[in-house]
XYZ file of C-alpha atoms in Angstrom:
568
model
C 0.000 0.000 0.000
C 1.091 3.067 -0.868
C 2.261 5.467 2.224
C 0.492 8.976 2.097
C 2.728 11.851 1.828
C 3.965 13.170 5.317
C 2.541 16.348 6.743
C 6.439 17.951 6.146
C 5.633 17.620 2.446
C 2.255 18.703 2.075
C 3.219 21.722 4.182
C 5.637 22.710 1.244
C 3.847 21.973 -1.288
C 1.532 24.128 0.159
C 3.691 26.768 1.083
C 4.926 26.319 -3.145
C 1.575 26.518 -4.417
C 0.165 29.482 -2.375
C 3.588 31.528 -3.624
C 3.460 30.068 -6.983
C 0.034 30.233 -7.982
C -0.876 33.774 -7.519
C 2.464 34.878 -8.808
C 2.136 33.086 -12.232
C -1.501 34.053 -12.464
C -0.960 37.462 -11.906
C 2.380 37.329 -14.672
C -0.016 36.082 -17.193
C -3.240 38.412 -16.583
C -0.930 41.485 -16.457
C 1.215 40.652 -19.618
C -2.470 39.655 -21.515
C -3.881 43.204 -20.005
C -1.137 44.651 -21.469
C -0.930 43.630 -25.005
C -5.367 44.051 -25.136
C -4.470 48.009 -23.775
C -1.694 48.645 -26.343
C -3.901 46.517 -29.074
C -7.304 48.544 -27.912
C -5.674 52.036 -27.691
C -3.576 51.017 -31.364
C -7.477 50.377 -32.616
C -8.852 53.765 -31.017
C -6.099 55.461 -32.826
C -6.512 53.888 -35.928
C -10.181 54.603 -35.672
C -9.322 58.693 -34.987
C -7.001 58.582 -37.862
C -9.649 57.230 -40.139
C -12.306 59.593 -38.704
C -10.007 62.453 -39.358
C -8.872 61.512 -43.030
C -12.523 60.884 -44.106
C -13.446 63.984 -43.163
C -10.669 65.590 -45.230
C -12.161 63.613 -47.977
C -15.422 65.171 -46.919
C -13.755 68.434 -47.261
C -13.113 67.962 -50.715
C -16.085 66.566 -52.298
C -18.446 69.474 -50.215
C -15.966 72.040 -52.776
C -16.144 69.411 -55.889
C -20.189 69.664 -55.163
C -19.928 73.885 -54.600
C -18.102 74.223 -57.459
C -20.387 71.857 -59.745
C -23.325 73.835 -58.559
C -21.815 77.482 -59.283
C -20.877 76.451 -62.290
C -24.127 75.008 -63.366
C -25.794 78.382 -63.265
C -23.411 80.251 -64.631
C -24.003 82.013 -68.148
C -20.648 82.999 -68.868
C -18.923 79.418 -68.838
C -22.557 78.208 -70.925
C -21.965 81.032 -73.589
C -18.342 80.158 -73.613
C -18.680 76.418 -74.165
C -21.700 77.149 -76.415
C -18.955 78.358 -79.289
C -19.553 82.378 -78.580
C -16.525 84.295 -79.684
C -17.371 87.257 -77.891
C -16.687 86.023 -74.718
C -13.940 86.765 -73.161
C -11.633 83.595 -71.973
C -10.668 85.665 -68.822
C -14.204 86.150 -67.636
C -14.485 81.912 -68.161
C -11.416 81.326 -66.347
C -12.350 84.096 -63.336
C -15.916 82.349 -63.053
C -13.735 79.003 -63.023
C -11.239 79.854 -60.351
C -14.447 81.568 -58.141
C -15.927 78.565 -58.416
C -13.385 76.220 -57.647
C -11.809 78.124 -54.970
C -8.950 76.554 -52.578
C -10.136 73.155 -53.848
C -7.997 73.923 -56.915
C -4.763 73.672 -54.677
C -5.204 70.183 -54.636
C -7.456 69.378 -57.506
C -7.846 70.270 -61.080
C -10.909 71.740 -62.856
C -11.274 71.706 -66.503
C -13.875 72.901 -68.773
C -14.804 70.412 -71.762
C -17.507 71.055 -74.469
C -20.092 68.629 -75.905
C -17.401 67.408 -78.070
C -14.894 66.421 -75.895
C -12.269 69.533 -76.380
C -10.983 70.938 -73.489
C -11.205 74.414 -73.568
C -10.806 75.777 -69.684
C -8.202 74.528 -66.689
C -7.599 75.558 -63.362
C -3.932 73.768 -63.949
C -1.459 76.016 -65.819
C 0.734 72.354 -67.333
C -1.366 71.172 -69.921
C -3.637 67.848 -69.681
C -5.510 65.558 -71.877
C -7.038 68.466 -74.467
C -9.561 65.482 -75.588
C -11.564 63.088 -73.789
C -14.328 60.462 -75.494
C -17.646 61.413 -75.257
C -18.787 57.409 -76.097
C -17.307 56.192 -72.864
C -15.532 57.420 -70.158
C -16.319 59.704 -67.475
C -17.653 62.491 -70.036
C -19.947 59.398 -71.121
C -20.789 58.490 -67.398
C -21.619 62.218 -66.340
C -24.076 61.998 -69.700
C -25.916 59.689 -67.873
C -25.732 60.699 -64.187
C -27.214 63.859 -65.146
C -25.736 66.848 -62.388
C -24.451 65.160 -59.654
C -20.369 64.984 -59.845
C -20.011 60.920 -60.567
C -16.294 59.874 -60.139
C -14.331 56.958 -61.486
C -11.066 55.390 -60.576
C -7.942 55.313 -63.015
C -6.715 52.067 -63.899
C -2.622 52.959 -63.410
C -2.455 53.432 -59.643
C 1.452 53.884 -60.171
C 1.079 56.370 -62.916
C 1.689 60.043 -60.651
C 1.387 61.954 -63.879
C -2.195 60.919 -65.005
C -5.206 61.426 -62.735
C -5.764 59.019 -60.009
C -10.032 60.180 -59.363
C -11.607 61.830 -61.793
C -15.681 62.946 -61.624
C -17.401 64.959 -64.008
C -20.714 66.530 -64.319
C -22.707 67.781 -67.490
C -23.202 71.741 -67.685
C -26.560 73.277 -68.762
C -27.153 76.635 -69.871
C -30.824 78.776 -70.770
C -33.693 76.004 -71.276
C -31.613 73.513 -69.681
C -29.525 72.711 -73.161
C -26.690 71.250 -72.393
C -23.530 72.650 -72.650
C -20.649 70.977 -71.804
C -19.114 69.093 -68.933
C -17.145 70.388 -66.308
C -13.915 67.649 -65.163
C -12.636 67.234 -61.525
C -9.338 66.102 -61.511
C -7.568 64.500 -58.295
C -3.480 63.674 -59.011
C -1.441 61.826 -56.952
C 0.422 64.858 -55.391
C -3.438 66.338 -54.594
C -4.031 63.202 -52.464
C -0.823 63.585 -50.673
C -1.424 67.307 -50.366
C -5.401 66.755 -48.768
C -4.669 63.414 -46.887
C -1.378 64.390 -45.256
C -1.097 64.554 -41.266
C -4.361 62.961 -41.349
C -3.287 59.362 -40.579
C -0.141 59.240 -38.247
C 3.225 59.318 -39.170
C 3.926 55.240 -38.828
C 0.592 54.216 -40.879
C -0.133 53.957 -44.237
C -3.322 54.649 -45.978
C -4.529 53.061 -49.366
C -7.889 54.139 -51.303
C -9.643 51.404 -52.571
C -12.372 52.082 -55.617
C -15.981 50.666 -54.624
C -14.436 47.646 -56.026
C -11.728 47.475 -54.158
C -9.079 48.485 -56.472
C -6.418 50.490 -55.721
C -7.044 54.437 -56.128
C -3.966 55.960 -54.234
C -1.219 55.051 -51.330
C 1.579 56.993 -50.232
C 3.501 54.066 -51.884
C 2.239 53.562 -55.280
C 3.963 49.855 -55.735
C 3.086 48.656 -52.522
C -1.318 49.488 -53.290
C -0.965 46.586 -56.326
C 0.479 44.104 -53.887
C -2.122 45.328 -50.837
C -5.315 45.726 -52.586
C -5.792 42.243 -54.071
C -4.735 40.355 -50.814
C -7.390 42.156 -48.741
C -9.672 41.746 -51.583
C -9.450 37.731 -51.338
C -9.946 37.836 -47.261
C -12.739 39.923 -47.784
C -14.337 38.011 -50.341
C -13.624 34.945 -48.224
C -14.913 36.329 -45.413
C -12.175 36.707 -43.333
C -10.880 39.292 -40.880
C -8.727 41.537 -42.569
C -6.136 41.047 -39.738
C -4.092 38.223 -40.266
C -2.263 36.952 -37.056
C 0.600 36.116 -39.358
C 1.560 39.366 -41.092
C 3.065 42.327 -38.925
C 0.261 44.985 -39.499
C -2.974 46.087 -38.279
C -5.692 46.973 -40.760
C -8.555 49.175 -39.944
C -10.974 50.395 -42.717
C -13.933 52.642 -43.388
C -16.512 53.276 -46.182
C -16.730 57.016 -47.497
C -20.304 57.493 -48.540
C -19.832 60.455 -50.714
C -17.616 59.467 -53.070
C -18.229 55.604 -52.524
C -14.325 54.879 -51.522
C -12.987 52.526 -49.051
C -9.846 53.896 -46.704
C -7.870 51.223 -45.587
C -5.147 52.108 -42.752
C -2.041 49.883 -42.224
C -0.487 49.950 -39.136
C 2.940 47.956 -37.755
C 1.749 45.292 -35.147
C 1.798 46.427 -31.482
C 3.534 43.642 -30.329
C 5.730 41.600 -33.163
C 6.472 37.713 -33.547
C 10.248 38.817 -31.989
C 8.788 41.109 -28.980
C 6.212 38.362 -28.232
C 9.070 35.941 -27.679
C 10.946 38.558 -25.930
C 8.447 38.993 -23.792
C 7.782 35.065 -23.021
C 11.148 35.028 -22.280
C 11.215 37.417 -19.797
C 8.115 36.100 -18.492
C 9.570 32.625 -18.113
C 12.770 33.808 -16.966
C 10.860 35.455 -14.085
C 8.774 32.452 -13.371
C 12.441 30.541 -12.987
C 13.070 33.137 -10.530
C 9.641 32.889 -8.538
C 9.930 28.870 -8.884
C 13.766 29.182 -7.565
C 12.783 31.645 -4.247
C 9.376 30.018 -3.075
C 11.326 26.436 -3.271
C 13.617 28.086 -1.039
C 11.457 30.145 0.993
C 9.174 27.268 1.215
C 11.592 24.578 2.490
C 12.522 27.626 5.370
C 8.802 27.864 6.284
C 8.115 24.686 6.199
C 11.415 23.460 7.983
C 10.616 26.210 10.932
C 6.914 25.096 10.948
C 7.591 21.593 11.206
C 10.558 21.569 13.888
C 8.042 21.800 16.842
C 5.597 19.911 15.102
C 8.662 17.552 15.116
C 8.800 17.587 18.640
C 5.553 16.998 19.802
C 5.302 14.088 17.422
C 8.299 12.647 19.773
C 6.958 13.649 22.891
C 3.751 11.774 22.457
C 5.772 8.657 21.083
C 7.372 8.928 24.259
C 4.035 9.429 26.243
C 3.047 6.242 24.154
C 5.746 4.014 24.980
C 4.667 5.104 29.466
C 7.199 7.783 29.687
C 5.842 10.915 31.336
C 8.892 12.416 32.023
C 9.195 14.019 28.660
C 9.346 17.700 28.059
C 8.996 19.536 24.850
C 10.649 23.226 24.781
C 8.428 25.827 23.352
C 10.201 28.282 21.274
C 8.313 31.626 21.488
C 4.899 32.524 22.518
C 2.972 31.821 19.286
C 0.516 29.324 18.638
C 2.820 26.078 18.561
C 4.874 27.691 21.642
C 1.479 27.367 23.324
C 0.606 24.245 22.048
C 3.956 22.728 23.620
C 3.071 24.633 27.133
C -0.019 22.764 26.796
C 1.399 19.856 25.986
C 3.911 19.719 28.725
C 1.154 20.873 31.477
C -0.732 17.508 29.695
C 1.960 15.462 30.357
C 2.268 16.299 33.752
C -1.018 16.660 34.609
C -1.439 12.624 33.239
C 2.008 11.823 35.959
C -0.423 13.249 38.281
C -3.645 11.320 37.574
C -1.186 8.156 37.258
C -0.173 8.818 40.865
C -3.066 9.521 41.989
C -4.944 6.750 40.135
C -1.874 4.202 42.014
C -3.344 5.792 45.279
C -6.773 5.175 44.878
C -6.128 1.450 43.811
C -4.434 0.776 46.932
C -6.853 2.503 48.825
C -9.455 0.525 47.033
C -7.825 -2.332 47.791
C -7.640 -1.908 51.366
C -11.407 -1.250 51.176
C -12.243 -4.361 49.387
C -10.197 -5.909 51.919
C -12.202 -3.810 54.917
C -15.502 -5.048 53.222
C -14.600 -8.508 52.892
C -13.899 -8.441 56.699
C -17.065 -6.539 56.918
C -19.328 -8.973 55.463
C -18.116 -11.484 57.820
C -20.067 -9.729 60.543
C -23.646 -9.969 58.802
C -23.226 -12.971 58.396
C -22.474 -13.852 61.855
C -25.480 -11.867 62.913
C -27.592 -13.605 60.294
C -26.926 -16.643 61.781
C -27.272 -15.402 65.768
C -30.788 -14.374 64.712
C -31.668 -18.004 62.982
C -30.403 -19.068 66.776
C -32.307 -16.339 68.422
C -35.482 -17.531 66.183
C -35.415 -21.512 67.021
C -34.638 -20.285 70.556
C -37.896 -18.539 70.453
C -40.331 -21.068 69.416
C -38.573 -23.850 71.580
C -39.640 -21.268 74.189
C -42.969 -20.459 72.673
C -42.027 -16.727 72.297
C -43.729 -16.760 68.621
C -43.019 -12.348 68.343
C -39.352 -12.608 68.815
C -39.530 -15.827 66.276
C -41.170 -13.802 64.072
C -38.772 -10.710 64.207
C -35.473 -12.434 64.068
C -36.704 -14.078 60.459
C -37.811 -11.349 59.545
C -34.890 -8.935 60.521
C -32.581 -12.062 59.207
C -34.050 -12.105 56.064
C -33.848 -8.234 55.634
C -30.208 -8.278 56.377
C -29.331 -11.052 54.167
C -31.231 -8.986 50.968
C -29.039 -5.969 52.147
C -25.946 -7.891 52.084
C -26.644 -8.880 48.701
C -24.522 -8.326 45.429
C -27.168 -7.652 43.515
C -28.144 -3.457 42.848
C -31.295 -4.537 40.916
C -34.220 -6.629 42.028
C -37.322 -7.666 40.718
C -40.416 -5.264 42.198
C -41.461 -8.578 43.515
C -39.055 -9.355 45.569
C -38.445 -5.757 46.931
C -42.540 -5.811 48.066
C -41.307 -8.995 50.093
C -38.954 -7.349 51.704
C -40.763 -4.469 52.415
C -43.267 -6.354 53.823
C -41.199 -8.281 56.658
C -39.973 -4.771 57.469
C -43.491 -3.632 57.919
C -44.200 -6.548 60.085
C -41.533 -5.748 62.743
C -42.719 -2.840 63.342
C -46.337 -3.539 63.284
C -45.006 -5.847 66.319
C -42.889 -3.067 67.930
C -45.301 -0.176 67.970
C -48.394 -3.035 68.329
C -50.701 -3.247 65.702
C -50.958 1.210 66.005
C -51.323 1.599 62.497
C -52.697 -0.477 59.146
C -50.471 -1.648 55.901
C -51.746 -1.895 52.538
C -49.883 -2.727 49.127
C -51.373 -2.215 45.582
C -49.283 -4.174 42.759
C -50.243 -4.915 39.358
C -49.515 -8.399 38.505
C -48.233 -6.920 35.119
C -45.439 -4.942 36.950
C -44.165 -7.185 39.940
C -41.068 -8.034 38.133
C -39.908 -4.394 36.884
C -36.699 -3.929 37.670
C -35.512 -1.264 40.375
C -32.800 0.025 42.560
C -32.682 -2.736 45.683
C -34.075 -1.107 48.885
C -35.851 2.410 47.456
C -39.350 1.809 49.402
C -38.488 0.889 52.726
C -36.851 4.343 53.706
C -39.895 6.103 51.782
C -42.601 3.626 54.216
C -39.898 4.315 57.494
C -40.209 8.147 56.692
C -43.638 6.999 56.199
C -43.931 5.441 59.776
C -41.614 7.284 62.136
C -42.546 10.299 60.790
C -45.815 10.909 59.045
C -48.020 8.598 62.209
C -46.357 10.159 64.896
C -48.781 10.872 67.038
C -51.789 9.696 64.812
C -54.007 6.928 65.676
C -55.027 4.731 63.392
C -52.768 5.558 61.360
C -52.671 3.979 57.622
C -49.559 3.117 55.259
C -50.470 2.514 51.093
C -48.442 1.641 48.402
C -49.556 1.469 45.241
C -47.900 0.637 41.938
C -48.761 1.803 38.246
C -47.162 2.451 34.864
C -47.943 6.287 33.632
C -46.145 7.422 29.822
C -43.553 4.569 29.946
C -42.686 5.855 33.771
C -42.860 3.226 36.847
C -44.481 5.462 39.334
C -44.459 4.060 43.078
C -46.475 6.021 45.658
C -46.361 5.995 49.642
C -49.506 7.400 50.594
C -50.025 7.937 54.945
C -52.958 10.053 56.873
C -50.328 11.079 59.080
C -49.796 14.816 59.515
C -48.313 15.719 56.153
C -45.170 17.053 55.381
C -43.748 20.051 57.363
C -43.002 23.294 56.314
C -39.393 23.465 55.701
C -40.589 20.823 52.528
C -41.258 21.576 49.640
C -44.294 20.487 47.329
C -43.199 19.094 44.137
C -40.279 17.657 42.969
C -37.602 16.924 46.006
C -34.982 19.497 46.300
C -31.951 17.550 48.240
C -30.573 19.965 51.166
C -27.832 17.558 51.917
C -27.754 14.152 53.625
C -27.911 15.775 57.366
C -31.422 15.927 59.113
C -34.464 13.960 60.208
C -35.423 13.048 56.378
C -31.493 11.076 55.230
C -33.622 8.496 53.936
C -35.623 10.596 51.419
C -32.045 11.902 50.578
C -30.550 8.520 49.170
C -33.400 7.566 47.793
C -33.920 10.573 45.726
C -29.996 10.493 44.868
C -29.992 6.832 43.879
C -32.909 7.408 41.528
C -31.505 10.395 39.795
C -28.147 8.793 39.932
C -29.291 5.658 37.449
C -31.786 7.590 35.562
C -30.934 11.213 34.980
C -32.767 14.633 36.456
C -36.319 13.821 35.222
C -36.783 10.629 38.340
C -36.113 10.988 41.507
C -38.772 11.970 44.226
C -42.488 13.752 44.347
C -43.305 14.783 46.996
C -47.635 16.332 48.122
C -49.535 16.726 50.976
C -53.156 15.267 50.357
C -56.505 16.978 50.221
C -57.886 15.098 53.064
C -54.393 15.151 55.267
C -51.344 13.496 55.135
C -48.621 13.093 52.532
C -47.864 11.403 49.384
C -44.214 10.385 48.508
C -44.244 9.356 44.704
C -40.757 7.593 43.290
C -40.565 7.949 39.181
C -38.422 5.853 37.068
C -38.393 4.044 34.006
C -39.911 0.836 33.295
C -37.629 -2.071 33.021
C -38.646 -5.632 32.839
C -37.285 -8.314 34.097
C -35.192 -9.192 30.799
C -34.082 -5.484 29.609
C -30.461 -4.552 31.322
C -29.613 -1.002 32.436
C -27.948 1.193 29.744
């Protein structure tokens, strides 16, 4: 079988685990708290920087919308794209540069007339002097009617050629059209509206409604960017991927129908997160190192006393209480070995005096067994005494030496229980000497249910209760009466000595008997009561009443027990 581990070892492992545990627990929560604060404050951030570059974008489409609407009720730019000579190209380009405003500083407005031809620029280089009217944005603002309707160029890399371009058809008197005016965004107008918007360590792309590329700060890295977030989000996927080094945040801008997608570096890299596990581990080494050595200290200092009480009770064990354990300090185990000790030496005590009381027991055994030789002796004088008698035809003193014989021989007796039979008998040959002695002065009278004659009870209980009875109660009564009568009441033997004597005096009280001690006239009363609640506990013992019509009534209470149950 397998021997548990000792108390030594638990204690340390203990000791281990309640230094360990909370240590480790609190390493871990603290280094995940940390990396979800830097990852949750690097997504706030991202989410500002988003916030503040689509409303730069905002910015910019509110002018490309002023500058449509100007423009659309503007005679001078209808006249001039209408072919009128006599309109003066500065008044076009004036009403041009009004309308377009500081939105020009980053984006280019041109002019074009139902046939395509480019006739009026906000941008002093020239730029395409053509565009198709068949297809194209021209063809696209044909059909959107006068809301600015932008497209995406198809060379994100190209920094020369527009990168967003939106145009809206012109109208003039009678709502003819006119011609078409041509918003322009370059590469270096992006950088120009977009920059400071988005943190100095991120990168933003523009993504078309399709997700194509539209502009990045680097041109080459949109083509590599764009399709790759375009497959996770067409697979469904997070656009986070725990294996790259980058953060991705992105947002849908509803005027213009553009996605911006921010790139940030990771918070925490592959290399830092092994950094940091290394530490971490490094410092659980640590931990693990001290509470292994802290632990065999505590448990070491803990279990030296322990130590020594386990010794001194071997000792006690193997009869030796001479032992002593010191106590070291006044704490809890220094008080346990004080206690110990004043154990130990309160046990030498109780051994000595336990030798004591043997021998003194044995001495009284030894006075008893002389003692008993007496009774028996006057046992047989009185069988002498009672032959003597009838030889002499003295039939009283006969009849009192059997009966006194056979009350002494009960009393010398081994047993302490006897049937309620038997103790009636007895009772009964008392009753009878005195009935001779005091001359016939008063009658006797005993009620017993066949049922409960052999109940078992404490030997000699009623004769003190009908001699209190007697010498006391009768005195001084004529014709004087003695009952005793015998009945079962809630599983409760209840015996009653009933006299018309002169009742019980005043220094008694009615009830239950309160013992004053074994001195006075009433020392029978006393034993009895104390024998009863001896055996049986505080609810038996003796009842004591004076009755209606004079004299008193002594009641003894105690369990039933038959013949064949044995006292618990």
């Amino acid at each position: 079988m397998r021997r548990p581990p000792s108390f030594r070892r638990r204690l340390f492992v203990g000791f281990l685990a309640a230094s360990l545990i909370p240590t480790l627990a609190c390493s871990a929560m603290m280094l995940q708290v940390f990396r979800l604060r830097m990852a949750g404050e690097a997504e706030r951030e991202m989410s500002e920087h988003l916030a503040a570059a689509s409303a730069a974008l905002d910015t910019a489409f509110d002018a490309f919308s002023q500058a449509a609407s100007r423009l659309q009720g503007s005679a001078i730019a209808a006249r001039a794209l209408a072919g009128d000579g006599a309109t003066e190209d500065t008044l076009v380009n004036g009403e041009l540069f009004a309308a377009a405003g500081e939105a020009r500083s980053y984006a280019a407005f041109d002019l074009y007339d139902l046939g395509g031809r480019r006739r009026y620029s906000t941008r002093q280089t020239a730029g395409e002097a053509a565009l198709p009217t068949g297809w194209g944005v021209l063809h696209g603002a044909a059909e959107q009617g006068e809301s600015l309707r932008f497209t995406a160029c198809g060379d994100v890399t190209d920094t020369e050629s527009p990168l967003l371009q939106g145009a809206v058809t012109l109208t003039g008197a009678g709502d003819r059209e006119t011609g078409y005016l041509v918003v322009s965004v370059y590469y270096a107008g992006f950088r120009q509206l977009l920059e400071g918007k988005y943190g100095a360590q991120n990168e933003l792309v523009l993504l078309s409604p399709y997700w194509r590329p539209v502009y990045c700060v680097q041109p080459s890295l949109a083509d590599a960017l764009a399709p790759r977030l375009r497959s996770r989000l067409l697979a469904g996927r997070e656009l986070d991927d725990p294996a790259e080094a980058f953060l991705y945040a992105a947002a849908r801008h509803e005027k213009s129908g553009l996605y911006l997608v921010l790139r940030r570096p990771q918070v925490f890299t592959a290399e830092t997160i092994r950094l940091l596990h290394t530490v971490s581990l490094g410092c659980a080494v640590v931990c693990v190192a001290l509470s292994v050595c802290m632990g065999l200290a505590l448990s070491r200092q803990m279990f030296r006393p322990i130590q020594r009480l386990r010794q001194g009770i071997g000792e006690v064990e193997h009869d030796n209480l001479d032992v002593c354990v010191p106590a070291e300090g006044e704490d809890e185990l220094g008080e346990l070995a004080g206690r110990f000790n004043n154990m130990v030496e309160a046990l030498r005590r109780n051994r000595e005096a336990l030798v004591e009381n043997q021998r003194e027991l044995n001495q009284a055994q030894i006075r008893m067994l002389q003692a008993q030789l007496n009774p028996h002796f006057l046992c047989n004088t009185l069988d002498t005494m009672k032959w003597i008698s009838k030889i002499n035809r003295v039939p009283q003193v006969a009849e009192m030496s059997a009966n006194l014989a056979d009350i002494l021989r009960f009393c010398i007796s081994p047993e302490e229980f006897v049937a309620l039979r038997r103790e009636v008998e007895i009772l009964e040959r008392y009753v009878e000497i005195q009935e001779i002695r005091m001359s016939g002065a008063f009658t006797f009278r005993v009620s017993l249910p066949e049922e409960l004659a052999e109940c078992r009870i404490p030997k000699m209980i009623l004769q003190p209760l009908v001699e209190n009875a007697i010498l006391h109660g009768l005195e001084g009564v004529e014709n004087g009466a003695v009952e005793v009568t015998v009945r079962e009441a809630a599983g409760m033997l209840r015996i009653t000595v009933r006299d018309n004597g002169t009742g019980l005096p005043p220094e008694m009280e009615a009830g239950q008997y309160r013992s004053r001690g074994p001195a006075g006239r009433h020392l029978g009363l006393y034993n009895v009561n104390t024998i009863l609640t001896k055996y049986y506990g505080d609810g038996c013992g003796l009842f004591l009443e004076n009755e209606a019509g004079g004299g008193a009534a002594v009641t003894a209470v105690l369990p039933v027990q038959r013949e064949e149950e044995r006292l618990c």
